[in-house]
Short mmCIF file of N, CA and C in Angstrom, two decimals:
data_model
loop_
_atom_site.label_atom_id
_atom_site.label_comp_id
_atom_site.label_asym_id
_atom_site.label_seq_id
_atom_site.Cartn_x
_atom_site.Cartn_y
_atom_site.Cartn_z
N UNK L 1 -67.66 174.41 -23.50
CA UNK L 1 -66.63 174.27 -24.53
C UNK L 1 -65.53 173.31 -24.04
N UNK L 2 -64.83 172.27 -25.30
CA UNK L 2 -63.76 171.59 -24.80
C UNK L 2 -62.32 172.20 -24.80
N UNK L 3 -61.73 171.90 -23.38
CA UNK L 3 -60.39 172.93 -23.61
C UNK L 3 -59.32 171.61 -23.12
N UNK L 4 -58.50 171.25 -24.66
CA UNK L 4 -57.79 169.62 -24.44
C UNK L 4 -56.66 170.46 -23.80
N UNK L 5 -56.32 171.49 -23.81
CA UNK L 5 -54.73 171.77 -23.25
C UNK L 5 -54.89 172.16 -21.78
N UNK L 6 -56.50 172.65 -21.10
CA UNK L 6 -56.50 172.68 -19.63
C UNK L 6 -56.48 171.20 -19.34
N UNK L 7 -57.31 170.59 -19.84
CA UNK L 7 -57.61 169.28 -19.27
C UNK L 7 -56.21 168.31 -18.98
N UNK L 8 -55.09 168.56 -20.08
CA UNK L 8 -53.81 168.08 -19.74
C UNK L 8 -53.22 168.58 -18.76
N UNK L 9 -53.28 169.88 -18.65
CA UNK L 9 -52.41 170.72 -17.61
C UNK L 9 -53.19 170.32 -16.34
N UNK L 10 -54.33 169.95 -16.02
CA UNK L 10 -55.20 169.21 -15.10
C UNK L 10 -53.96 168.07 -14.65
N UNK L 11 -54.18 167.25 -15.62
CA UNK L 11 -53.59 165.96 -15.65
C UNK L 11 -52.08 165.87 -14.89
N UNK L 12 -51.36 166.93 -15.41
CA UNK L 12 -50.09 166.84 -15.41
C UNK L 12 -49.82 167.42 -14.22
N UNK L 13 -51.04 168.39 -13.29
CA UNK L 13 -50.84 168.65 -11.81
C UNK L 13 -51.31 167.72 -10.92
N UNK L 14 -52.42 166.83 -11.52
CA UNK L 14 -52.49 166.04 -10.60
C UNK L 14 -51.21 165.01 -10.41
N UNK L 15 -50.78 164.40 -11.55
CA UNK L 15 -49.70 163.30 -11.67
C UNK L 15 -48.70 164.22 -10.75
N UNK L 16 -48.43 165.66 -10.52
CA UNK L 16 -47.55 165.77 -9.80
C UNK L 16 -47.34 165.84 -8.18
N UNK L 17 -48.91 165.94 -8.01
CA UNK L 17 -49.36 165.98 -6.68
C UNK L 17 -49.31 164.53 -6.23
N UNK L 18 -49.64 163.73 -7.19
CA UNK L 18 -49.71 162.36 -6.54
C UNK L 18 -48.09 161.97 -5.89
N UNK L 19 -46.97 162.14 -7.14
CA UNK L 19 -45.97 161.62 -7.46
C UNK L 19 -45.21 162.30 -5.53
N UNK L 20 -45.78 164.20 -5.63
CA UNK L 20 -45.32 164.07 -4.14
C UNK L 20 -45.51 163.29 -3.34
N UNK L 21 -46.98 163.21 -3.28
CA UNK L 21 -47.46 162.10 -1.79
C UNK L 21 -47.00 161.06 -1.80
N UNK L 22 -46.66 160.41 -2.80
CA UNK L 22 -46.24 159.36 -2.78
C UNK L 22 -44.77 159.39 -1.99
N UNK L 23 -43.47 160.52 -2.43
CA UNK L 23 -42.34 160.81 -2.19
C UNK L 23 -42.47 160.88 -0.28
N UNK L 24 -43.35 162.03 0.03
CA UNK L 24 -43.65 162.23 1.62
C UNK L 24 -43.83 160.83 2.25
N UNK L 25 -44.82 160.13 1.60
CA UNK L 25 -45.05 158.80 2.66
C UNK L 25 -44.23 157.99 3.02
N UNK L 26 -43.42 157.86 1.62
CA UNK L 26 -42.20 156.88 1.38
C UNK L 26 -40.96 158.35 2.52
N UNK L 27 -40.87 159.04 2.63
CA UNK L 27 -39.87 159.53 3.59
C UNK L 27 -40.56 159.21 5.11
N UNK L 28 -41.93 159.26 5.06
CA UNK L 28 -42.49 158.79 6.11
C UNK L 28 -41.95 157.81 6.88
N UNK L 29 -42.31 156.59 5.58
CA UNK L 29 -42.07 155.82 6.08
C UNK L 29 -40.47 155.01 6.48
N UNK L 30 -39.67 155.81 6.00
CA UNK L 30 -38.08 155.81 6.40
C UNK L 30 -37.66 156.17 7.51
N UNK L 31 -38.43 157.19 8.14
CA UNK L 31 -38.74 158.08 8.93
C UNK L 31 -38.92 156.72 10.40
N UNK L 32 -40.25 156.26 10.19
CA UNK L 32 -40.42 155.54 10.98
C UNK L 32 -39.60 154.12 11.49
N UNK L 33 -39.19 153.59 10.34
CA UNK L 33 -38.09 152.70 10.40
C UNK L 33 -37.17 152.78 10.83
N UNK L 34 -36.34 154.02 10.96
CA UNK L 34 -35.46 154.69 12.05
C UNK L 34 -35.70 154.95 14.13
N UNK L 35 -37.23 154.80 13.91
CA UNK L 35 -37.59 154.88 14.94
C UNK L 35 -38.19 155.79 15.30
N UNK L 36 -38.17 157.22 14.41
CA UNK L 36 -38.67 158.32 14.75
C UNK L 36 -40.15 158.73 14.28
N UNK L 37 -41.08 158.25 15.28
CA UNK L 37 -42.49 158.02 14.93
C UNK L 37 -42.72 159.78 14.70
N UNK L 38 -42.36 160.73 15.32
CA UNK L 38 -42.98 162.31 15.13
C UNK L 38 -42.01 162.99 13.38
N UNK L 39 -41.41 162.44 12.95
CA UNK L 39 -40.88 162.68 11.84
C UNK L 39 -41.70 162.19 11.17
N UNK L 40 -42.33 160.47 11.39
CA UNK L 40 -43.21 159.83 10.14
C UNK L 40 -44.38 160.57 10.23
N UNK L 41 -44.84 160.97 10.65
CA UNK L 41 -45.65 162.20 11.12
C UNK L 41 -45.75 163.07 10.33
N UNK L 42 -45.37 163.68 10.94
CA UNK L 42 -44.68 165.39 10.28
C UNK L 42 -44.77 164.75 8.49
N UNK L 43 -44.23 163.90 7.57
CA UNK L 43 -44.41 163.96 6.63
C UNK L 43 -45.55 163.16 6.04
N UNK L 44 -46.30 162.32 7.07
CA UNK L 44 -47.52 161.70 6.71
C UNK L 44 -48.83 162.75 6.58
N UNK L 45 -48.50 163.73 7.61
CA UNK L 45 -49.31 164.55 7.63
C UNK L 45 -49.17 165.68 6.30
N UNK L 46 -48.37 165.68 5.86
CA UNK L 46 -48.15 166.58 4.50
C UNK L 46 -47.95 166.01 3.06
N UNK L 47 -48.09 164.88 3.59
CA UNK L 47 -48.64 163.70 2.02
C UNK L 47 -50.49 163.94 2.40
N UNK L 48 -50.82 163.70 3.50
CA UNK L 48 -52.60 163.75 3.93
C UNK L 48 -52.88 165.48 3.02
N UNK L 49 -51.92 166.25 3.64
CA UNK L 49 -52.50 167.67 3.01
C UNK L 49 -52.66 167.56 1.46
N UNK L 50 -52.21 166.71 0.60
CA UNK L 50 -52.12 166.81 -0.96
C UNK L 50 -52.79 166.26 -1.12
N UNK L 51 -53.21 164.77 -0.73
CA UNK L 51 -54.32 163.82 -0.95
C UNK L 51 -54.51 163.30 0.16
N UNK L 52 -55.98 163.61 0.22
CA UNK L 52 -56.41 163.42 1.70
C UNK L 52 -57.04 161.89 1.33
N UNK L 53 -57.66 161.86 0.30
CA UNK L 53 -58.00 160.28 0.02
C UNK L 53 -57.29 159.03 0.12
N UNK L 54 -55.88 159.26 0.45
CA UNK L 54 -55.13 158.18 0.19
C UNK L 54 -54.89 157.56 1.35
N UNK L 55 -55.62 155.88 1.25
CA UNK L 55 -55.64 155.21 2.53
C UNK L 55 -54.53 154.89 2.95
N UNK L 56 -53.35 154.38 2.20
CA UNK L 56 -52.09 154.35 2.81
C UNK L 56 -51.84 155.21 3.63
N UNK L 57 -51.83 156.54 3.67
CA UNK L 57 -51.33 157.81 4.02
C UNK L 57 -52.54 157.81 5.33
N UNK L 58 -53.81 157.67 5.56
CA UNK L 58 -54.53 157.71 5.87
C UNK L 58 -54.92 157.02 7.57
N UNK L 59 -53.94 154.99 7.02
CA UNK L 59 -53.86 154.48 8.13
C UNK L 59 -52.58 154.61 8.34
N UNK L 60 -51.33 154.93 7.93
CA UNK L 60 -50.54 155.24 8.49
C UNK L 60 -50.32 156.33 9.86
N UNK L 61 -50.73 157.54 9.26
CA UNK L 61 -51.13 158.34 10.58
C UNK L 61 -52.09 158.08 11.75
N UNK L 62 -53.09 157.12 11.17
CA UNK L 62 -53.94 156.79 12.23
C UNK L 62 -53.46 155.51 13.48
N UNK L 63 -52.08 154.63 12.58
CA UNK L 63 -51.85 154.04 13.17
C UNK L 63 -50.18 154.99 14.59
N UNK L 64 -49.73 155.75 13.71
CA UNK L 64 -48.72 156.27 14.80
C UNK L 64 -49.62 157.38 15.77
N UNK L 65 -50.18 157.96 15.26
CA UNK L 65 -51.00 158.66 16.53
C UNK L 65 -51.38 157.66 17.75
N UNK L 66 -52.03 156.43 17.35
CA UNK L 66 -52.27 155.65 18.63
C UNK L 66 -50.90 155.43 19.49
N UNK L 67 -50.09 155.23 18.57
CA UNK L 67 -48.57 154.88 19.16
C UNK L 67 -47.75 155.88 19.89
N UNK L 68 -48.90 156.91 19.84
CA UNK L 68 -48.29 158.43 20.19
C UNK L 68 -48.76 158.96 21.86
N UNK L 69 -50.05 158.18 21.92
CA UNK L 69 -50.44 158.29 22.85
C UNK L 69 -50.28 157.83 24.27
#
């Protein structure tokens, strides 16, 4: 059966999940510009927990972990 008012409410959680990750990376990445690579972190890693698909978010952490090491 079609259900148009889940399928929006779908919609309207994803648009909000995105709209976070997007907010986390971008503090991320403020984060890092300051200098503080374990802060860009800390919120790269909790933009990764909402959308793990997102390559921005994705090589960002992959690139400060090396920098970590």
């Amino acid at each position: 059966k079609n259900h148009p008012q889940s399928k929006r409410l779908i919609k309207q959680c994803k648009a909000k999940i995105e709209k976070m990750s997007k907010e986390l990376y971008d503090k991320g990445v403020e984060e890092y510009a300051k200098g503080n690579i374990e802060g860009a972190v800390f919120y790269w890693q909790k933009a990764y927990e909402l959308t793990s698909k997102d390559r921005k978010v994705i090589n960002a952490l992959r690139k400060t972990r090396r920098e970590l090491r």
